[in-house]
C-alpha cells in the first residue's frame, strides 16, 4: 500500500511469519511507523487472521480513524472483510475500554448504559465532590481540619489534591491504598547520635577557645535535638541548632564530623515534619478518600464514567473475572499498540492482563515520550523492549527518517545527544530532496521577546518558496503567543493560533454569556449593560447613563424609552431589544439556548467566528441537561475557575501560519518549523500536595517553629523523581519539536538579560554560541559522531526594518453570504376532522385552544381533592356519547350505562327512529375521508337512510341542553351537517333531502338547512380555517356560549 | 398469495394503490391496505382522498390497529418496572451488583422485548438456551417477567399477534376479501404467523424490497405458498451531491442555504432532510431552520422527562421532599409561566439567592415579604402560589394504594397554569403551547402506567410510588403533533423508507454516525445469537445489523426523485477531526465546500468607540453627581475614564454571589479594618475580638461557615496577630483617633469626602495619617511610585480641615506581612520626604479630573492594563485581557 518500497528494517517489522512472537518496533521520528503498523495489520488480515481477533490501540482518536480508513481502503474490493473491519477493534485505549465495558457491563458491575464524561464535565463533578468532601470533613472534624489548613504550605490545596488523585488513578491505585505506602527512610536519630559520639571522642588539640565554644554549642544543640521528646520539641531544637563551620578548626576530623552532623540534623527536619504532621496527613488522606467516595457515588447516580474509570473498571474486570479474561484472551489473537511509550501505569497493566503470550506488537520511541503530565510512564516501554531483546524476540529499530533534511537531523543530534531523557540513536536521512540549499538550520537570538517575534515575522516574509500554510511556530509556553501575534499582524502575515486556551475569556463568549444572564434575570445590571453596549444592541454611553438616571431599575427602564429622550437609533434599538428579551424569556426553557442567542445574533449582525460556533454548540448541548439558570451558573464557575478551555479550531482551509504548542504538534510535520522562544520554560514546580506511585502522597508543610515551608519525607522523595522527570521530558519535547521540520528549521530565543536556563541553554552550550555578540554568519558544526553540518547564526540587537505586506480582501474579511428570509405561505394542516371544523366555525379561538393546541379538559382544581373510594367513577361526557352511538349503531356494548340505554331508546321510539327502521337503504356510523381543496377531512355520519323516496341525514346529540336551548345549539352544528351531507351525497349517489339533529336528552328534533348563505357554506369555512392556521390568528367569538366553555376566564381573554 | 418484489423505488406501493383504486372505483370496500406505521397509513389515505376518492379511513390501516382486540399490550414503561421488580425477586448473584441500575433494567427489558418480538417466550428460550455465562440468569428474569405479565393479563406484541393469527385462522376477516400489505421490512415470526393466517382466509398480496428479502426469507415465503412477481423497473436515479462543512453548525447552515435555493422553485413540502444521528443533529437543525425562517416539521420524539412541564411537576414534589430547599424550589417555580410577573419574579429570585443555602416554605415567604407588612399585589399573588404548593407537604405522611397515589398526584397538574396565548402567534410558540398540553396529558398517562405497574402493592408511601413514576417518565417520550403540510420534512432514516420527495438531504455522513457501530448485547453475544438463529429463534446478528444499516443508507439515497445531497462536518463539537462515512467512499463523488452563510441581519453591525457625553441634561446630571467626590473615585477616573463611568456613574449591581464567593476581598478588608480600629483604641486579646467581629460580618453577609471561610479566617487572624505583636509604630508617642469621616470643600462646587482610618497626633501637633490596606502587598508598595495617587495628598488636606497639622501619610499593608510605605516630615518608618508642592499639584489635578468628568469624558483608556483584570467594567468596555487576546488573535489582533 505504500508507494515507496519498504526498507529492510521495515520489511522485518511487517513480516507476519513472525507473528507468533512478541515484537517491539522502536520507531524514530519520520520513520513511517504508521505505514508499518497499518501494513502489518493488513498483512495479518490478508494472511487469514480475522480482523475481529486483532486489537489495535492508538494514542489518539484521529490515529485510530486514519488506521481504520486506510484498512478499509486496502480491502475496498473485499466486501466481506471490509464489513468485518467496520466492527474491528481499532481504537484508543479509552475507546477500547468503553466498548469492552459496554459488552461486559454486568461482569464489570456497571450500568450498561453508562456515558463517558468529557474532561470539563468530569472536572466540574470533581470540583463539586471535592467541595462537598472538605465541607463534610470540616463539619465532622473541625479541629483536625483546622490543623490541616494551618499546616499545609498552601491554603488552596484542592487543585493539587485533585491532580494527585489523577496521578494516583493513572498509576492504577485507589484512594484506599494511600495509607499503605511506607514512610521513606529519613535520617535516623541513631545516626546523629553516632556522629555525636564520634565527635566527642575527637581530640581537640590545637583548637582555640572560641573554636571549642563553637563546637560545644553545636554539641549542646545536637543533644537538645536528640533529647527532644516530641516532634515539636525536636523541630524547636533543630531551628535553634547552630553550627558555623567557619568558626571551628578547619580540616580537622572533628570539623568534618561536625559538618556531617549538621547535615544530618538539617535533614532530620523532614522526618520531624512528617511526624509532627502525621495527623494532618491522615486528614489529607481522609479528604481524598471521602472525595473519592463522593465522586464515585455521583458518577454512579449519573450513570457516568470518567476516563480513569474506563481504565480502572476494565483492569478490574480482567483481574476479578478470570473467565472474562480467559475469554478475551482467546478473542484477541494479536494485540498491536502504537505509541506505547505514552501509556500510563494503569494502561500498561491493562495490556499486560489482556495479551496472550507472544502476541504483542508494540511500537514506540522513548525519545518522543512527552505526556508525563498526563501520567504517561515511558519506563514500561523500556522494560518491554529490553525484555523482548532478552528473550530473543523480534526487536526492530526503524532509524531511517523520511521527513527531514540531513542537516536538520544532524542539528537534532548535536543539540540533544546525551541530554537527560534522550536515548542516543542515530537519525538516518532517508528522504531525497530536489534542491540543496546553503543551509537548512538557523538560530535567531534577539535581546527581547518582542524583537525576537519581529525577526521571526521578517524571516517568514523573506522565504520566497513557501506558502504561509507551510510554516509552523512551535512554542512551549503559550504566554509568549501575544508577542508573535502582534508581530505577525504588524507584518500582515495571516496566522491562526491553533487551540489557544482562552475560550471563556474571548469577547464573543463573554457577550453571549452576559446575554444568557440577562435572559435568566435582567436585574443583573452588569450583564445588561454589557449586552447593551456590545454589538448585540450597541447603544451609546449617553443612553446607558440615561437609563440609569431615573427611578427605575435598569431593566425596567429598558421598556420605557422614548425617541425624544433617547433619539434614534438608540430608542428603537432599546425598545426592540426589550421586546425580544421578553420573548426570549418566555421561550427560555422550551428551546435550546443557542436559538435565543442566534436570534440576537441575527438581529444585530454580530460577527461570526469559530468560537461563536463553539459556544452556540455548547449552549445547545447544555440545554439537554440543564435549565438556563443552571447553565448560567456553570458558565460563571467555568469562567471564574478558568479551566483553560480550548478555543475552537480555526478553519484550516486557509493559507495561514500556524502557531501551536509542541504538544499539539506531535505527529505532525511542516516544511518550515520555527521552534520559538526557547528561552521560555514552564512552571514545573511541585505543588503543595502531590503523588507518585513510588513515594505515595506527599505534602509541603509549614514548619510550626520557623513558619517556613518544608516537605515531609514523602514529598521529599517525590521531589527528586519529579525533577528528573521534568528534566527528561523537557529534552524530549525539544527533540519532538525539532524533528517536525522537513525543509527548514529555525530555533529562536531572546536573551532578556538573564542567564539561559531552558532550551536556549542547551542550544548555546552545544553550538558554542555567544548571544551577546551580534552577527549573522553561516557556521560549521559537527555531531558527536563527527558528521558536519552548517547553520546560520543570527544574533540581532535591533528590530528588523518593518516590511509589511497588505492583507488580501479575503484575509481581511472572510466572505459571508447573506440570504433573505423566504416567503412562507400555506402553513395550514393537511388534515382536519368535521368536529374540529365545526368548533372552528363556532369560535376560532376555542378551536385553537382545544383542538389546535390540545388544552382540552378543565383539570380538577388543585387542593379540592378528595378520595371517595366507594363511589364508582362517572362516565365522562365523551365516553357516554360513544356508548349511546354504539347502541344506536347496533354494536355490542358490554355493561352499558342505564342512562345510555335510555337515550338510545329515545331515538328508537321517535318518529324519525321509526322511519329509519323502515328504510330501504341506510347506513349507520359511516366513517369517511374526503378532500376539500387540499384539506383531507375525516368524519363519521351517525345515520343516513332512504325512506319513501327521501334521503335523510341524522345526527344524534347527547349534549346536556334544555329543550329551549336546543335550537340555539343547533346553529353550532350546522356546518357539521352540511359537511356530512357532502359526504353522504358521494356515498349514496345523491344529495340528502333533509338533515336533522336529534337532541336526545330533551328529545328535540331540529332540522338543519342544507343550503346556507355564502358565509356559512363549507368551502368558505374551509378557506377561513386554512387561513387562520396559516396566519396563526384565531379571533374569539364572544357570547353567552362562553360561560359553558372550559377556557372561559382561563386561557381565553373573553370577558 | 402474491409476493411483489423489486428494488427500492420500483413501484411496489404504486402497484398496491392501483389495485386499491380499482376496488374503490367499483364501490367495493372489501379491500384493505395494511402498513407498518401510522404515518404511512396517513400518507396513503391523504393521497387517495386528494385524488378525489371518498372512503372509510379504516380501509388503510396499520397492522396493529387492524388486528382484533386481544390481551392488552405491555407498554415499555410498565415492562421496565416489571423487569426491575422481577430482577430483584429473582435475586440472581450474577446481577447483584447491577440490578439497581436503570440502564441494566433497560438492557434486559430490551433483550426480552427482542425475544418476544421474535416469537420466543421464556419457555421457548429455555429449550434453546445457548451456553453463555449470563444465559441462565437472564432466563430466570425472563420467566419471572412472563409470569408477572400473565398474572396481570398483559402481553407482548408478539403474543398479541400470535393470538390474533389464531383468531383470524378461525374467523377470517369479516367484510374483507383482499388484503394488500405494503411497507414492511422485517418479518419476524409473529408477523409471519399473521401473514399465513391472512393468506389462508383472504386474497393476500405482500410487497417486499430487495434489501429486506434475504434468501432464507424468500424461500420461507415461497414455501408458505407465495407466488413471486418481480417489478423490474426502477425510477430514474436522482442526481447526487456531496458537501463538506467545517462543523455541524456550518453543515446545517449549508443545508438551509440549499433549501432556500430550491424553495424558490418548489414548495417546502417537496424537500426532506434525513437524519441518522438525531441526538446530534436535531437541535442544530431546529435552530438553523428556524433561523433561516424555513418552516419544518420534525418527525421525532423528545424525552418527556426533560420537558419543562414535567420538570415543574416532578420538581415541585422533589423540592418538597428536600424540605423546600430554596435553590431547588426557586428553580421549580421559575418553570411555571404564571408563577409571577417578570419583575416580581426577578426580584424574588435575587432576594432568595442572596440567602442560599436556605430551606423551608415559611422562610421563602419571609424573604418575599421582606420588611413589608403589606405585600403589594404581585407579591400577594406570589404568596398565594407558595401557599398553594404547601398543600402537598402532608402527602409525605400518607400511605395510599398506587391507584390513589395516581389520582392524588394527577391534581398536581392544576399547579401548572399555561400562559394565555397572544396573537398573532408564531409557529414556534404554537409548538411550545402544544407541547405543554401534550406533556400534561402524558403526565397523567405516566401516573396511570406507574399505578398499573405497581397494582399488586397495597398501601405505599409517596417516595415508593414516586420512584416508579420517575422511571416511567424517564422512559416516555413526547411527539409533538404538527399537521402542517407545506413544510420541510425532517425525518429519520427509518421513517424515510416510506417517503419519496424531489429533494432530499442526508446529513451527518461521518464515521460511527452512519453507519452506526454495532453494539454487542451484554447478555447474548454474537456467537450465542448465531446459535439462537440456528435454533430458529430469529434474533438480530451483527451481520444483519450491518446489512440493515447499509439498506437504510441505500433507501435514504434513493428517496429523492431529483437530487440527493449528502453532507458531513469535518470537525466534531470538541474540535476533533471527523472521518467521513465509509459509505461516502463508495459514491466516488468529490465533496463540494460549504459556503459561509447567514440570514440577512435585521440591523447592520457597526463598531463604535465610546463617545463623550454631550447632552446638556446629562452634563448637568454629571455636575450634580460630582458635587462631592471621594479620593478613590478620582483614582478610578485616572485608572480609566470608562471604569469611572461604569463604577461610579452607572453603579451596576450584578447577580447575587454564590455562597462560596461571598467572602469577597472588600468583605475581608472591612473585617480587618473593624478589628484594627477597635483594637487600636482598646488594646485587648486579639483572638476573641477578631472572632466577635468576624462572626458578625459573616452573619450579615450570609457567608456560610466552611473550610473556605476557615482558611481565610486563618489568614486574617495570622495577619492581625502579626500586626498586634510586631507593629513597630511608636504608638506611645501619639494620640490616636480612628475612623474619622471628613468632608471639605475644595472649591465652591466641589467637596471631597472620605474616612481616615487613623490619625495619630504627635506632641508637637503634627498629625500622621494611617491608611490600612488589606490587599496585594505589591500594590501597597507600589503606592509610593504611583503617578495617579490622589488619596494620600487629599487625606493630608483633609487633616488640615480637621484642624490638624499634617505631618505625613502612611499606607500600612497588612496582608501576608506588615509594611509601612509613606511620606512624612520626619524619617519615621523609612518614609519618603513629602513631595514638593504636593497639595497644590493635587488640587490642580483634582480640578482637572473633575473638569473632565463633568465634560462627559468616558473613553476606554486604562492607565495600567494589568488592573483591567480586577475591573467590574472589563466585559462592558470590551478591552481584551491577555487570554482573550490569544483567543481572537487569528481574526482581529
Ligand atoms: S370563552 Fe368564548 S371566546 Fe373564549 S374560547 Fe371559549 S367560546 Fe371562544
CSV table of C-alpha atoms in Angstrom, one decimal, chain B residues 726-730 734 770 810-812 818-824 826-832:
chain,number,residue,atom,x,y,z
B,726,UNK,CA,5.1,43.0,65.5
B,727,UNK,CA,4.0,46.5,64.7
B,728,UNK,CA,7.0,48.8,65.0
B,729,UNK,CA,5.0,52.1,65.0
B,730,UNK,CA,5.9,54.1,68.1
B,734,UNK,CA,0.9,59.7,69.7
B,770,UNK,CA,-2.5,55.9,58.6
B,810,UNK,CA,1.3,56.1,55.6
B,811,UNK,CA,-0.2,53.1,54.0
B,812,UNK,CA,0.0,50.1,56.2
B,818,UNK,CA,3.5,44.1,57.7
B,819,UNK,CA,4.6,47.0,55.6
B,820,UNK,CA,4.6,50.8,56.0
B,821,UNK,CA,5.0,52.9,53.0
B,822,UNK,CA,4.5,56.7,53.2
B,823,UNK,CA,5.7,60.2,53.3
B,824,UNK,CA,6.5,62.4,56.2
B,826,UNK,CA,10.4,63.0,59.8
B,827,UNK,CA,12.3,59.9,58.8
B,828,UNK,CA,9.6,57.8,60.6
B,829,UNK,CA,9.3,54.2,59.4
B,830,UNK,CA,11.7,54.8,56.5
B,831,UNK,CA,9.3,57.2,54.9
B,832,UNK,CA,10.0,59.4,52.0
